[in-house]
Every structure is written in C-alpha cells, then in structure tokens.
Coordinates of C-alpha atoms in Angstrom, one line a residue:
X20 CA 0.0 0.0 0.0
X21 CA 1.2 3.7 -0.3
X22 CA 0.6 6.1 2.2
X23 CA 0.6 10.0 2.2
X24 CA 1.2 11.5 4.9
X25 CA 2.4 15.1 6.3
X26 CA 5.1 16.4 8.9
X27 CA 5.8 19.6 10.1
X28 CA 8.1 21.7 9.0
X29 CA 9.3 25.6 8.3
X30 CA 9.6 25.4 4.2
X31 CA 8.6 22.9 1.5
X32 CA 11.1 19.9 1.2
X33 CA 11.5 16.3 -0.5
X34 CA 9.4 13.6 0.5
X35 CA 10.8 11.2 2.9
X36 CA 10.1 7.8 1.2
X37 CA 10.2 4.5 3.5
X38 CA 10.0 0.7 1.8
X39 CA 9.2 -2.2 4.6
X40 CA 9.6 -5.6 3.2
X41 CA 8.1 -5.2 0.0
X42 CA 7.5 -7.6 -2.4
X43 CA 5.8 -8.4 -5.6
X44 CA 4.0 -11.2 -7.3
X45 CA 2.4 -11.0 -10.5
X46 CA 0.3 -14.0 -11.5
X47 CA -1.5 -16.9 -9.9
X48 CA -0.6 -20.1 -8.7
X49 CA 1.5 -21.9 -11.3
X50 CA 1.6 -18.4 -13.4
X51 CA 3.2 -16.6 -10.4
X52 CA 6.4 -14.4 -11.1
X53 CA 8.1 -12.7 -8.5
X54 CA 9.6 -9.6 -9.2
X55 CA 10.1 -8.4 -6.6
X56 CA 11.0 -10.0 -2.8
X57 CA 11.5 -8.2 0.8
X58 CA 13.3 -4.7 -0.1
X59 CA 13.5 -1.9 2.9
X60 CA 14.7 0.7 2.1
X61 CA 14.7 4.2 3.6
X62 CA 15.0 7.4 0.8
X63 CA 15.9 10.9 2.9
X64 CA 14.1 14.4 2.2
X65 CA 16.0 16.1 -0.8
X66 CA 17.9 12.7 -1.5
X67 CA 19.4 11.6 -5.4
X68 CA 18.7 7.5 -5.1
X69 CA 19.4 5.9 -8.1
X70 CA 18.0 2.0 -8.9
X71 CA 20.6 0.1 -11.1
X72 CA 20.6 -3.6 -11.7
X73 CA 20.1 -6.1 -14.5
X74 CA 17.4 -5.8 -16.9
X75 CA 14.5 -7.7 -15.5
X76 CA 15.4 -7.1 -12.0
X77 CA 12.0 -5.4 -11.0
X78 CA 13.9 -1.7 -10.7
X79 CA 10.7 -0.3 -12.9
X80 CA 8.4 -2.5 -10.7
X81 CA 9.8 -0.8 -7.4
X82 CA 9.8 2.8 -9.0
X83 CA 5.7 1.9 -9.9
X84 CA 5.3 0.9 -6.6
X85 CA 6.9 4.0 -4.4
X86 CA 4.8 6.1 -6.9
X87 CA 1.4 4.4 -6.2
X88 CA 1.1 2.8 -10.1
X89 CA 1.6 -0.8 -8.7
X90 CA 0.4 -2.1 -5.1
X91 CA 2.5 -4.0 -3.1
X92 CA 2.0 -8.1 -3.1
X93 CA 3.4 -7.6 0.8
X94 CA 5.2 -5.1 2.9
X95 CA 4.3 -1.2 3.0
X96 CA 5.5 1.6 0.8
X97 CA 4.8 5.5 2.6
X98 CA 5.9 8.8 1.5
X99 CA 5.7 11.6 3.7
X100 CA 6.2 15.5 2.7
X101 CA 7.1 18.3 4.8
X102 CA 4.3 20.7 5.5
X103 CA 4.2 23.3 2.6
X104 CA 5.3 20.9 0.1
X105 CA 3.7 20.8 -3.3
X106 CA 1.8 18.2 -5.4
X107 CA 3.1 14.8 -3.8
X108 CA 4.8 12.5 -6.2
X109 CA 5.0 13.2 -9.9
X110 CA 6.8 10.4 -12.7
X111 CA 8.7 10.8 -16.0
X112 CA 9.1 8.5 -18.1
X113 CA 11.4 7.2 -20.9
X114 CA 8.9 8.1 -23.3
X115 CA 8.0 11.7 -23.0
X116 CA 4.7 11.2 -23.8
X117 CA 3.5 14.5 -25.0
X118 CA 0.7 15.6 -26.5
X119 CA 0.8 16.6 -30.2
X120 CA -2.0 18.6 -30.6
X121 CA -0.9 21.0 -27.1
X122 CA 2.3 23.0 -27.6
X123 CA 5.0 22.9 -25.1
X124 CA 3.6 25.6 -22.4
X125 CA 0.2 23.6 -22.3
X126 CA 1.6 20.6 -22.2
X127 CA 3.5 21.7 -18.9
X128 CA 0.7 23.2 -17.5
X129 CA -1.8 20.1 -18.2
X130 CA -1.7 18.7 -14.2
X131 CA -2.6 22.4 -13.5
X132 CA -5.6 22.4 -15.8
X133 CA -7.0 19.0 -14.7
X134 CA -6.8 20.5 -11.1
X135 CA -8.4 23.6 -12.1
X136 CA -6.1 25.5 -12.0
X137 CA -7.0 29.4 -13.6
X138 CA -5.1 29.9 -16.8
X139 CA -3.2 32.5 -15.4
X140 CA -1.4 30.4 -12.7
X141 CA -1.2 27.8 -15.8
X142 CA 0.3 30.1 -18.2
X143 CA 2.7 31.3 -15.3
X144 CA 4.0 28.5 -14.0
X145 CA 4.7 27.2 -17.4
X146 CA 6.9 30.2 -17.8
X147 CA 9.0 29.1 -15.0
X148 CA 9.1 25.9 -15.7
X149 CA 10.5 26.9 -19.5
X150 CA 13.0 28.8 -17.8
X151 CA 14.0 25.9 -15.2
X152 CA 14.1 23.6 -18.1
X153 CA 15.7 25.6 -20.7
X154 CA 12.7 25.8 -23.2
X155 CA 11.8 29.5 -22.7
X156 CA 11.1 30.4 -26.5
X157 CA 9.7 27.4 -27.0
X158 CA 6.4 27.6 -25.5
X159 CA 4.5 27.9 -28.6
X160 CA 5.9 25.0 -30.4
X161 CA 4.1 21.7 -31.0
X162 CA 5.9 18.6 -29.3
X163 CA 6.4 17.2 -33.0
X164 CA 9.2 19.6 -33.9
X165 CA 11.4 19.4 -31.1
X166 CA 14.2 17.1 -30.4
X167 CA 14.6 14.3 -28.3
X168 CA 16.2 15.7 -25.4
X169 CA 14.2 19.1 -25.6
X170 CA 10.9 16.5 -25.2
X171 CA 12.3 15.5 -22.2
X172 CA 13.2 18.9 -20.6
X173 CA 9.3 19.1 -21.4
X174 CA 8.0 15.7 -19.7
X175 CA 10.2 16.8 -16.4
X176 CA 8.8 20.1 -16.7
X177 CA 4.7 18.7 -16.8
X178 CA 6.2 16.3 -13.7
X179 CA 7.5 19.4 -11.8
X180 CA 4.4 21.6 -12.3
X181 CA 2.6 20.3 -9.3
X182 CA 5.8 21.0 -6.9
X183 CA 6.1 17.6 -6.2
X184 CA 8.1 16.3 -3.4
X185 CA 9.2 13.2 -5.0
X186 CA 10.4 12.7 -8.4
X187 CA 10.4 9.4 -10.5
X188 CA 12.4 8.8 -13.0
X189 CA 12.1 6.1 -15.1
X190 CA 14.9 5.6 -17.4
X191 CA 13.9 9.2 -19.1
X192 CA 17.4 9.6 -20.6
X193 CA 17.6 5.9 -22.1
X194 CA 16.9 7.3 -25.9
X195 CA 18.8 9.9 -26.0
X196 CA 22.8 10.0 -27.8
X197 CA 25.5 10.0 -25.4
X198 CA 26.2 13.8 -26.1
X199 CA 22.5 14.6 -25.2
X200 CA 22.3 12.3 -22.1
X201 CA 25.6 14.0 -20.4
X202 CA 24.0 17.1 -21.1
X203 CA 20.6 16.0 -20.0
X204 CA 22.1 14.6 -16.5
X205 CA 24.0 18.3 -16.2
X206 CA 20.8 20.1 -16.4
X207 CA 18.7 17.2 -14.4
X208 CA 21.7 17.6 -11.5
X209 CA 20.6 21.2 -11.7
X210 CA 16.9 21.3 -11.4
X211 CA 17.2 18.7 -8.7
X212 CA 19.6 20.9 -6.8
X213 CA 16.7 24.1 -7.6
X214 CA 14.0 22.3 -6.5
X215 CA 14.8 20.1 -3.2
X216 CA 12.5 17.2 -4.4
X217 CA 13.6 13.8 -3.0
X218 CA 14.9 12.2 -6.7
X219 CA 14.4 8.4 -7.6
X220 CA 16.3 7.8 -10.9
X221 CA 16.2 4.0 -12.7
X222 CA 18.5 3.4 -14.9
X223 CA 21.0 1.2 -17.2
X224 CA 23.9 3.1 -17.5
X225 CA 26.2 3.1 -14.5
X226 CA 27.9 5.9 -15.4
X227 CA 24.5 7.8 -15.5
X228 CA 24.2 6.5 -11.6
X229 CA 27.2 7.3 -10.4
X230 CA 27.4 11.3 -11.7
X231 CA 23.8 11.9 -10.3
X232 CA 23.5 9.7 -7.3
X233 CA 24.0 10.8 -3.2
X234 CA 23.2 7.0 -2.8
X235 CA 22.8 3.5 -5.3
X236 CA 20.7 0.9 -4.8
X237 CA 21.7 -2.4 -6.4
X238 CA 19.1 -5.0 -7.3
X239 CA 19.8 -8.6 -8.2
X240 CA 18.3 -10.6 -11.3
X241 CA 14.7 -11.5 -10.0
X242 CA 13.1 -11.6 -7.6
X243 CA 14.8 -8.0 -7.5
X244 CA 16.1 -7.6 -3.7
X245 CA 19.1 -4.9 -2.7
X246 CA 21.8 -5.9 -3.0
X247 CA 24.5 -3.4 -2.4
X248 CA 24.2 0.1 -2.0
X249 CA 26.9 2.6 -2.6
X250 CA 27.3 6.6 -1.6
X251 CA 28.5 8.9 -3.8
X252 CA 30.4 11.6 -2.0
X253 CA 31.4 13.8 -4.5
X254 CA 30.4 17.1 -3.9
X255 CA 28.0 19.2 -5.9
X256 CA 27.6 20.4 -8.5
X257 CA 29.0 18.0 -10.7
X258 CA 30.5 18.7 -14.0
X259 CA 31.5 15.6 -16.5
X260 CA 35.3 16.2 -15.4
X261 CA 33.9 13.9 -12.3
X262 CA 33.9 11.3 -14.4
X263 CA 37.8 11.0 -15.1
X264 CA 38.5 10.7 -11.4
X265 CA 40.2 7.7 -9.6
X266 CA 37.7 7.2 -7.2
X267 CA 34.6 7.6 -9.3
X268 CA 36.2 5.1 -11.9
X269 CA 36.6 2.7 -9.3
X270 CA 32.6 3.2 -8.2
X271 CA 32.2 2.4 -11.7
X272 CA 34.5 -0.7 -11.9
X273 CA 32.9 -2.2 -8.8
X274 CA 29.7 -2.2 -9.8
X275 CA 30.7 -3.7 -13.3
X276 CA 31.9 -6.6 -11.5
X277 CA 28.9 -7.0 -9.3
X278 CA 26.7 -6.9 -12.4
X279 CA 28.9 -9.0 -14.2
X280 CA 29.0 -12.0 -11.4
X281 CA 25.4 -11.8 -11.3
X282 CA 25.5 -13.3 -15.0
X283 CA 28.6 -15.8 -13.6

C-alpha cells in the first residue's frame, strides 16, 4: 500500500520515502512471477537515489510501486512531505509522452488544468518551468518539432508543475545519444539541486548512476532484492570532469563486477 502522509516543517522539502519488506508477485498459482522479494529501504528528504541492476530485475516494478502505479503483493510503501510541500509525487518517463496537438507551455501546465487551475497560474507556472528547463522560447511549439532531449526537458517540466516532493524517473534519458544524455544529466543535476524534491532515478547506465547519485541501490536478477548500496560523496555540483577521477572510476568498476558475477 502507499501512504501520504504530512510532517511539520518551516519550508517545503523532499518527501521522505520508506520501503518495509516489500514484495511483488504478479500471476496466480503456477503463473506466479516474482519480481520483486523483501526490499526496505529508507530514501531521505531532498535525497538523489538511483535503482541500477540487470534488466528484469523489477527496478521499474519498485519505481511503480513507491509512486502508487503498482500495489505491493506484501510489505508497506509510505511517502511523507514536509508541510508546505507541493503536489506529492510526480513520474517521468522514458517516453515523453507528449501531447501533439498541445504545444510545449500547455503541455506543462496540463496537471494544473486537470486540477483547475485558472489559466493565469497555468500560463505562469509554465513560464517558469521553461525557464528551469531551458525551453523559454519554445512555449508555442508543438511537441512534433522538437528534439529528443528538448521533449524531455518538457515531460520533467509537466512532472514538476505540481511542486512535487518526489520525483520518479524512469529511465527518461535511455533514448537519448550520449552527447544529449551528459548534457541532459548536467541540467537534471541542476533542477534537482533548484527544487529540493527527493529524486528516484532508474536506470542502465552506471555511469548515469554514479554522476547523479548521493546513494545507489543495487538490485539482483529476479526476484529483485538490494543488493548493495553505494554513496557517492562527491560534492555538488557536478561537472562531467567527475567522471575522469580515480575514485569515481573505481565506483564504476565495482559495480561492473557486481553486475557482471550476477550473469557468472
């Protein structure tokens, strides 16, 4: 089950996201899959946790259920915010899943409308959001016409419109060329560090995990349970040049091996 809940608490912060023993079954009986089996894990306010593990590990599966799209087979999933914090928890996904027929400022502002939100708050909030993003000029423009990473600035702009506490991130870089995805993972560094949302990031690419992440969780092959977790130190911001370093090399190596004795 997921659970909102409040705290108090001077100004608006990242949700505090806590996993007990969750689990998850799809199926019945002889049909069962487990994808999941007995993960706890506790995410802090304002925290960058990234899920990394084989493909099929149930990393998607965990991200669905923090974010309330799956239910938990067992265990408890609850996310608390800080008094004064925004719209709860808002997901992004691989694909941006725009809409082509609403240009780029009504596409951000579409959780607004559904909410009821006047078209003045809309239209301003969009604004900012263009600006956060890096789309300011772009408003106007039809989804259609803009390039794959600009479609994503977009779909984390529509998350972000409801001030959510928590982020999800569901591989939302995954499509993009290399050149695009470092660039993307500069700027996503940067709204995360505007904002103070709690991040959770799932991804492939360990090099991805290890330039964003405060903290990685490691899944194994399924049933998906942790693993290993690592912290990433490094301070912030981050600019690619982290990548050359000993140390983060060596965060990189290790979790290579780990990945590749799992197919050992």
């Amino acid at each position: 089950m997921v659970v909102a809940a409040a705290e108090s608490g001077d100004t608006p912060s990242g949700g505090r996201v806590s996993l007990v023993s969750v689990g998850k079954t799809f199926g019945h009986g002889d049909d069962s899959v487990l994808a999941v089996d007995d993960v706890s894990l506790n995410i802090n306010p304002g925290e960058f946790v990234v899920l990394l593990g084989p493909s099929g590990c149930g990393k998607t599966t965990l991200l669905r259920m923090i974010g309330g799209l799956e239910q938990a087979t067992v265990g408890s999933v609850s996310i608390s915010a800080a008094a004064g914090a925004g719209g709860g928890v808002a997901t992004a996904f691989q694909d941006p899943r725009l809409f082509p027929w609403l240009n780029v400022a009504e596409n951000i502002a579409l959780p607004l409308k559904l909410r009821g939100r006047p078209a003045s708050e809309r239209r301003a909030r969009a604004s900012q959001l263009c600006a956060l993003v890096g789309l300011t000029g772009f408003e106007t423009v039809r989804p259609t016409t803009l390039s794959g990473g600009m479609k994503q600035r977009a779909a984390i702009a529509r998350a972000l419109s409801v001030e959510p506490s928590t982020l999800l991130l569901d591989e939302p870089f995954g499509a993009l060329d290399a050149m695009t995805r470092d660039q993307m993972n500069l700027e996503l560094q940067q709204i995360w560090m505007s904002t103070g949302a709690t991040v959770v990031l799932v991804t492939h690419s360990i090099t991805e995990a290890v330039f964003l992440a405060d903290r990685i969780v490691l899944l194994s092959p399924r049933p998906g349970r942790i693993h290993k977790t690592y912290d990433v130190e490094f301070d912030r911001p981050r600019d690619i040049d982290v990548q050359t370093g000993a140390r983060f090399q060596e965060i990189v190596r290790d979790i290579r091996h780990e990945l590749n004795g799992f197919s050992s």
